[in-house]
PDB file of C-alpha atoms in Angstrom:
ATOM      1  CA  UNK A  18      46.963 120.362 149.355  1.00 40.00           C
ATOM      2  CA  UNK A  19      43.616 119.611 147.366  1.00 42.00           C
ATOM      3  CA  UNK A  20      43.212 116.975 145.002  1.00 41.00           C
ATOM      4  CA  UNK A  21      42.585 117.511 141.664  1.00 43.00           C
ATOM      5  CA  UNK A  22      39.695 116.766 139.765  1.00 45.00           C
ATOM      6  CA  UNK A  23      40.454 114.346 137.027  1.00 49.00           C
ATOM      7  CA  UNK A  24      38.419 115.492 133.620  1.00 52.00           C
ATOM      8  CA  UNK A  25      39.675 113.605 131.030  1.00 57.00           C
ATOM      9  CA  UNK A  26      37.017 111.425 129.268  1.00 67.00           C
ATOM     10  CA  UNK A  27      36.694 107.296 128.920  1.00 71.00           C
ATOM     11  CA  UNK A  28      38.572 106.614 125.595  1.00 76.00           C
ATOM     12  CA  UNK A  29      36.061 104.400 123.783  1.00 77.00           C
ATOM     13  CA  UNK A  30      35.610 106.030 120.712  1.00 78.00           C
ATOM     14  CA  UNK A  31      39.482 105.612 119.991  1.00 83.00           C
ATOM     15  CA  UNK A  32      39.295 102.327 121.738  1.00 86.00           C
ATOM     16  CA  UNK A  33      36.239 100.886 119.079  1.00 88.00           C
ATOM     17  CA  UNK A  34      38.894 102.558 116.261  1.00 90.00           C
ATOM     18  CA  UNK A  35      41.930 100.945 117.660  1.00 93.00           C
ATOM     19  CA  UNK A  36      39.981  97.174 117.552  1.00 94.00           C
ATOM     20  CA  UNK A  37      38.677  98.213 113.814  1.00 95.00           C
ATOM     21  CA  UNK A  38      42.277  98.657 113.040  1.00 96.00           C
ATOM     22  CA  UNK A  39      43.476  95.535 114.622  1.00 96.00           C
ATOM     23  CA  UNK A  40      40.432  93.668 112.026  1.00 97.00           C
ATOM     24  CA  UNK A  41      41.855  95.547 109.371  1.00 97.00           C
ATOM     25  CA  UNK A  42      45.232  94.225 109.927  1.00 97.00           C
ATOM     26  CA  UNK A  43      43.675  90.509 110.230  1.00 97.00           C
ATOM     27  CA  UNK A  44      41.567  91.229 106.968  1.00 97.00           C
ATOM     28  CA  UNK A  45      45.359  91.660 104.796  1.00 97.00           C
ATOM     29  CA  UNK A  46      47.291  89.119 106.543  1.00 97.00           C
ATOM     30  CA  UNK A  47      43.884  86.932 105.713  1.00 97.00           C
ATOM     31  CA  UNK A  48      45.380  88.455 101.658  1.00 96.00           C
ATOM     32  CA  UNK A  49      48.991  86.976 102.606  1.00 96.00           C
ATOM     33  CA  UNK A  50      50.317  83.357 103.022  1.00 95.00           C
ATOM     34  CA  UNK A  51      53.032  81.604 104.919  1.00 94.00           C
ATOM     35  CA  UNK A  52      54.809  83.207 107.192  1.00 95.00           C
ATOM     36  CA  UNK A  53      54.409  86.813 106.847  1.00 94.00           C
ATOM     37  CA  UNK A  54      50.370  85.540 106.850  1.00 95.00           C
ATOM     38  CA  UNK A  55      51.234  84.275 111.124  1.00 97.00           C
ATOM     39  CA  UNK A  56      53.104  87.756 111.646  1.00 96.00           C
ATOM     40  CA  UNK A  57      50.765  89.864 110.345  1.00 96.00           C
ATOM     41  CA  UNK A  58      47.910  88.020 111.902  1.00 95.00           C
ATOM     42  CA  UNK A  59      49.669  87.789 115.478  1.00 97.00           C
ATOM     43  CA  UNK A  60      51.119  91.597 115.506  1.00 97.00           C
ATOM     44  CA  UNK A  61      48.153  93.339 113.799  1.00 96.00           C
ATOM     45  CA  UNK A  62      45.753  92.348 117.025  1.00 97.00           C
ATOM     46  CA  UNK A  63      48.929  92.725 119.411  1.00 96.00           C
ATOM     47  CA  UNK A  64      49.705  96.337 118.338  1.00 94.00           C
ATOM     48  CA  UNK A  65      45.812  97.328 118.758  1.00 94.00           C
ATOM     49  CA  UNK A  66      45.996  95.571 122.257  1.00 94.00           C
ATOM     50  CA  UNK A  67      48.780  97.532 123.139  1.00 92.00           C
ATOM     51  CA  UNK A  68      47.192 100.457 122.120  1.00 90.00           C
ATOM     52  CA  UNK A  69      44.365 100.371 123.551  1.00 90.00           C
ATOM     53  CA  UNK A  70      46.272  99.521 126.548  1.00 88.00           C
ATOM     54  CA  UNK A  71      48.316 103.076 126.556  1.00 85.00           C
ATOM     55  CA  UNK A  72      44.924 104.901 125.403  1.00 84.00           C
ATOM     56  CA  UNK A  73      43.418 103.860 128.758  1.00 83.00           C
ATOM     57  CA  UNK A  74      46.831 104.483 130.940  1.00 81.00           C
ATOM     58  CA  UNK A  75      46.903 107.687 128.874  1.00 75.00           C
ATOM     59  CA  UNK A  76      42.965 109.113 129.036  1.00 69.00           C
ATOM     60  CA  UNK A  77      41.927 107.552 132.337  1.00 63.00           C
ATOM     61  CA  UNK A  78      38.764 106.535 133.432  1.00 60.00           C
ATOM     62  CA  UNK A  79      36.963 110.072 133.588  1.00 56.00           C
ATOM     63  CA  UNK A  80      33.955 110.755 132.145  1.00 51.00           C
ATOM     64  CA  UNK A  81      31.606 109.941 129.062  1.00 52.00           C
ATOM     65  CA  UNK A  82      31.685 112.360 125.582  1.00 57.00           C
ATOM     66  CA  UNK A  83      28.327 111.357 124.727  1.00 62.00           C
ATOM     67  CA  UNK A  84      29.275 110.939 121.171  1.00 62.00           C
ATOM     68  CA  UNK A  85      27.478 107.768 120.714  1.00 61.00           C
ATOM     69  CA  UNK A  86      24.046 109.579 121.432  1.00 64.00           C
ATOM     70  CA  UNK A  87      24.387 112.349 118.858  1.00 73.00           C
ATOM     71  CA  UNK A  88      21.854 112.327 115.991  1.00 82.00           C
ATOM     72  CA  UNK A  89      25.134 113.107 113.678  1.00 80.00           C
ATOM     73  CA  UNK A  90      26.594 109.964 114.749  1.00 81.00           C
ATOM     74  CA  UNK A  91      23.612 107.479 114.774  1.00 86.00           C
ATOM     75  CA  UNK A  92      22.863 109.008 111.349  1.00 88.00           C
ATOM     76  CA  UNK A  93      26.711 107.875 110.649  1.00 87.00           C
ATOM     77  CA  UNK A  94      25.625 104.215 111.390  1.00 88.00           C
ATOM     78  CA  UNK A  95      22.612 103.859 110.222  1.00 93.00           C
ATOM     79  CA  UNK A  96      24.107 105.184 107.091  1.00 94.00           C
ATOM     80  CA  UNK A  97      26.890 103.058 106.764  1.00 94.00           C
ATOM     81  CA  UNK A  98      24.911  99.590 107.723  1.00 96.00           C
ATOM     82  CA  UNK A  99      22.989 100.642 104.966  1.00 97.00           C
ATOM     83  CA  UNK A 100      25.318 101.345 102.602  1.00 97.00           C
ATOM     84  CA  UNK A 101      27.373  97.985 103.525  1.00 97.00           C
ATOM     85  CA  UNK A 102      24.635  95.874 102.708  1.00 97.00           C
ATOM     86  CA  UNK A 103      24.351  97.516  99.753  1.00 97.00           C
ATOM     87  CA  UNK A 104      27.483  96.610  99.128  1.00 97.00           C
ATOM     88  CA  UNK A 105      27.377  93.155  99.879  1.00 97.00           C
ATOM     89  CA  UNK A 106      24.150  92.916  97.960  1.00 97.00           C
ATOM     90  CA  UNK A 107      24.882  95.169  94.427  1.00 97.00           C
ATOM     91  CA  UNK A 108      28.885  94.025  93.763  1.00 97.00           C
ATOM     92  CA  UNK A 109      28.200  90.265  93.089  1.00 97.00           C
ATOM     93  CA  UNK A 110      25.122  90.853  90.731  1.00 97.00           C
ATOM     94  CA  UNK A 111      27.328  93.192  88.690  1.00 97.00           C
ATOM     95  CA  UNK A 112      30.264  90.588  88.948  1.00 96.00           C
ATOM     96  CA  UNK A 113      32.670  92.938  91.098  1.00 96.00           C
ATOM     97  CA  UNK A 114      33.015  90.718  94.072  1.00 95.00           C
ATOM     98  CA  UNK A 115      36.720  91.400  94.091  1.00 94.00           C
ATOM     99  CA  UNK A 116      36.367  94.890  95.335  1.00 97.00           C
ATOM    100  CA  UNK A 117      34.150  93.866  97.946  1.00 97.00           C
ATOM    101  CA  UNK A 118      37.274  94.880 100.692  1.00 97.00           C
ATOM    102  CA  UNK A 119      37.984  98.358  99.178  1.00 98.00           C
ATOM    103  CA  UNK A 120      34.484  98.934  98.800  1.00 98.00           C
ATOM    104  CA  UNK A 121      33.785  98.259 103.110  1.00 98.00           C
ATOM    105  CA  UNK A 122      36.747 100.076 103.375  1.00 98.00           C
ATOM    106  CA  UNK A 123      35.608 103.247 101.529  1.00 98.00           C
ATOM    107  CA  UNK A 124      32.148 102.862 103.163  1.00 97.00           C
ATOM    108  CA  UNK A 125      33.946 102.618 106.574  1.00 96.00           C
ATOM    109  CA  UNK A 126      36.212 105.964 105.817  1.00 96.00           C
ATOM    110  CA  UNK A 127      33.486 108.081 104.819  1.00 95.00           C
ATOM    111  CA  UNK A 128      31.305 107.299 107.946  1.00 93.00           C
ATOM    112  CA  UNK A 129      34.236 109.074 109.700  1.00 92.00           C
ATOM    113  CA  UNK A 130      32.601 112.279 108.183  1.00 92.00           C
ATOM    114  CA  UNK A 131      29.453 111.687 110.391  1.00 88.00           C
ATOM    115  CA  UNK A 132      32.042 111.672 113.008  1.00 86.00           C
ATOM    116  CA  UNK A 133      33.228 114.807 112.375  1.00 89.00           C
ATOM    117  CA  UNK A 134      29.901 116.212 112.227  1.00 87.00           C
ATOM    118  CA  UNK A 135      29.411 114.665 115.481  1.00 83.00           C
ATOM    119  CA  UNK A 136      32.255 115.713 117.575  1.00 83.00           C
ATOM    120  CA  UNK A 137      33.384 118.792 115.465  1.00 86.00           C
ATOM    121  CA  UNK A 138      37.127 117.225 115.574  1.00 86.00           C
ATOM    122  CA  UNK A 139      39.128 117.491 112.476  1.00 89.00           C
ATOM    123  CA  UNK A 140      41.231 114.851 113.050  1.00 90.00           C
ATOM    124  CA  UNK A 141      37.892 112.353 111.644  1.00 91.00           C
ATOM    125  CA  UNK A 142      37.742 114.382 108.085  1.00 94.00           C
ATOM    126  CA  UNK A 143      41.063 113.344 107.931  1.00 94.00           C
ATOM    127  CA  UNK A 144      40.664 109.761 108.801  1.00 95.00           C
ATOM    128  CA  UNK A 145      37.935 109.891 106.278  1.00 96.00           C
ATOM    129  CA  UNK A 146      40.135 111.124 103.522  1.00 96.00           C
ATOM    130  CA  UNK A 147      43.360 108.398 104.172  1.00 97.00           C
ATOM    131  CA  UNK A 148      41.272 105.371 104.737  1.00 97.00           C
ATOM    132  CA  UNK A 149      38.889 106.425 101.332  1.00 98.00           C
ATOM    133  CA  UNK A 150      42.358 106.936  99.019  1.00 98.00           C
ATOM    134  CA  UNK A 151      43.712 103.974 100.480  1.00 98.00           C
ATOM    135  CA  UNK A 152      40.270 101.856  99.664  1.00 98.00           C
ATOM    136  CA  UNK A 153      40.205 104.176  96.297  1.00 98.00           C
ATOM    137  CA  UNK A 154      44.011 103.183  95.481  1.00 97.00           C
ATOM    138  CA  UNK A 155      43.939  99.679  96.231  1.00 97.00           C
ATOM    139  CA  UNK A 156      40.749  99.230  93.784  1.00 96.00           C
ATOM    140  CA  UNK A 157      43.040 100.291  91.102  1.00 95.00           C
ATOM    141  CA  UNK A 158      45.901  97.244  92.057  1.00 95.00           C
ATOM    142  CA  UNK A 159      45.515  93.757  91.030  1.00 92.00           C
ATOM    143  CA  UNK A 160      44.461  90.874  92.905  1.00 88.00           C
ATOM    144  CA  UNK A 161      46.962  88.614  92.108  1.00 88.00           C
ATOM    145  CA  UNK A 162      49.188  86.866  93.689  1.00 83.00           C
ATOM    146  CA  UNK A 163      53.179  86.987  94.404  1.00 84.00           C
ATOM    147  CA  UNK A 164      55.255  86.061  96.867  1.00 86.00           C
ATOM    148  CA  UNK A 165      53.702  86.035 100.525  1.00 91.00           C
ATOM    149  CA  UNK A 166      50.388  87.674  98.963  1.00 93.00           C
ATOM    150  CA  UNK A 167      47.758  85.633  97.723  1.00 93.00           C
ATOM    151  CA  UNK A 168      45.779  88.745  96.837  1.00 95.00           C
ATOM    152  CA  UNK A 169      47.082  92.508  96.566  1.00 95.00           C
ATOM    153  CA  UNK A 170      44.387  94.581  96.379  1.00 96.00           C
ATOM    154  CA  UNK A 171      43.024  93.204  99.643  1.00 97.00           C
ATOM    155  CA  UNK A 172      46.727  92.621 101.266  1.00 97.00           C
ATOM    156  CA  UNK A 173      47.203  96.971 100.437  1.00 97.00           C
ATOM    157  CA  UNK A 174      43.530  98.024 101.913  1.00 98.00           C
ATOM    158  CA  UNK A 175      43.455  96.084 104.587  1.00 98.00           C
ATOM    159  CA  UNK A 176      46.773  96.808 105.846  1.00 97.00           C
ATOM    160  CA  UNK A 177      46.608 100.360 104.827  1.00 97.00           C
ATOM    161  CA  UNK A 178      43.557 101.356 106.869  1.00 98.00           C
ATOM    162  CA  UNK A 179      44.979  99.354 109.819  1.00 97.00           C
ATOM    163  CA  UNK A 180      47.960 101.680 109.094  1.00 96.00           C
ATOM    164  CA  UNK A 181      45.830 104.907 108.957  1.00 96.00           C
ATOM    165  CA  UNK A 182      43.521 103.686 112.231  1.00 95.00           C
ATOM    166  CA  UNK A 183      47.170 103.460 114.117  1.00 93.00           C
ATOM    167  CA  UNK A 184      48.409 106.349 113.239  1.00 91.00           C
ATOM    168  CA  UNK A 185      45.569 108.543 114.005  1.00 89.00           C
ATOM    169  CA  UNK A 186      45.265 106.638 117.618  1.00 82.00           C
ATOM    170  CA  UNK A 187      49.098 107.201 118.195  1.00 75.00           C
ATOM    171  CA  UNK A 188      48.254 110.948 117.333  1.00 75.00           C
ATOM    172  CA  UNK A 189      45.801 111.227 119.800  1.00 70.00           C
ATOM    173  CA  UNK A 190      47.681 109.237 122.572  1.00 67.00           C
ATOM    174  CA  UNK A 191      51.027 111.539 122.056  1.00 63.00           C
ATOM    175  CA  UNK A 192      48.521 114.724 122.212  1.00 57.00           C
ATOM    176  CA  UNK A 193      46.519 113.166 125.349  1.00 56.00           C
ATOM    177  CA  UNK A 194      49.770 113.020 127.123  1.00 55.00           C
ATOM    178  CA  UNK A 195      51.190 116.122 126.310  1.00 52.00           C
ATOM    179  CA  UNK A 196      47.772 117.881 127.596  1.00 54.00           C
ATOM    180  CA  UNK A 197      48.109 115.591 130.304  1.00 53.00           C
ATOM    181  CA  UNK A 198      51.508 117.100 131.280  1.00 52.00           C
ATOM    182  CA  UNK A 199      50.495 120.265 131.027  1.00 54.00           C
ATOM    183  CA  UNK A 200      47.334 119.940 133.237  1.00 54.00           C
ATOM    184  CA  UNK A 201      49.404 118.365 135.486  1.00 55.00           C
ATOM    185  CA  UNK A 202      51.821 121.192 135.178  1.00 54.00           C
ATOM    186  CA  UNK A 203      49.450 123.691 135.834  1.00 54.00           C
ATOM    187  CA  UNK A 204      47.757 122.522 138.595  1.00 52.00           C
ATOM    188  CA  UNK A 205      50.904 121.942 140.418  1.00 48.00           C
ATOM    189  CA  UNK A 206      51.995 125.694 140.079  1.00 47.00           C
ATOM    190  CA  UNK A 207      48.383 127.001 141.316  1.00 47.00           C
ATOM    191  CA  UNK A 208      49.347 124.359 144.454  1.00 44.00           C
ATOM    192  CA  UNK A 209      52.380 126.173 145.498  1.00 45.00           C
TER     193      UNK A 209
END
């Protein structure tokens, strides 16, 4: 019987998301207190850990997409740095330091578009479209405080793109595995 060939690529592009989301998570327990504030700081991290974890069981160790060398993608970066320190530098002079977390967090979502262009996978337009209406939605809530959250606008976006970064990496671990499975399928028919 010959061995196959194992093709799947190295999952570091989901990996890199799945730590981003794990940040997010720490950036709205940081808008929390008490409590809730320890959970939400522990099991943000955790759950990305664990993630990342199955990503690797799931994906293997194959080979390299390249992704990270594409003009599309560089052009991604270079675009968001820029616009981040934009960011940092234009909302305090107009007195809008309050939005500073949606506003990294709309930046962030729209640099998923240069992902797209990068990889051609649909799956990044829609990353860019949930974690910008999250960062758009939580501009329009209040920062004050109630309860467990010492700030809402920042609690909502920074949860809420955690949320969308898990989601999308749980998508692609349940379709990994189900190609996976099939692969596995296949090549055990052509064996027999």
């Amino acid at each position: 019987m010959e061995a196959t060939q194992d093709n799947r690529q190295r999952p570091i592009g989901g990996s890199v998301g799945l730590v981003f989301a794990g940040l997010w998570s720490v950036l709205g327990a940081l808008a929390m207190r008490g409590i809730v504030q320890l959970f939400v700081f522990a099991a943000g991290p955790l759950l990305s850990a664990l993630l990342v974890a199955r990503l690797w069981r799931v994906h293997g160790r194959g080979g390299d997409t390249g992704m990270f060398r594409r003009r599309a993608y560089l052009l991604a970066v270079i675009l968001e740095v820029a616009a981040l320190y934009a960011v940092a530098f234009l909302l305090p002079r107009f007195g809008l330091s309050a939005y500073f977390i949606p506003a990294v967090g709309l930046v962030v979502g729209l640099h998923f578009i240069g992902l797209w262009r990068a990889t051609g996978y649909a799956r990044f337009l829609w990353i860019a479209g949930c974690m910008s209406a999250v960062s758009i939605m939580s501009m329009a809530l209040p920062a004050s405080a109630f309860a467990f959250v010492t700030n809402l606008r920042n609690a909502v976006c920074g949860l809420g793109n955690a949320i969308v970064l898990w989601i999308f990496a749980g998508r692609s671990i349940q379709l990994e595995s189900v190609m996976h499975l099939v692969h596995r399928e296949t090549s055990v028919g052509r064996d027999l």
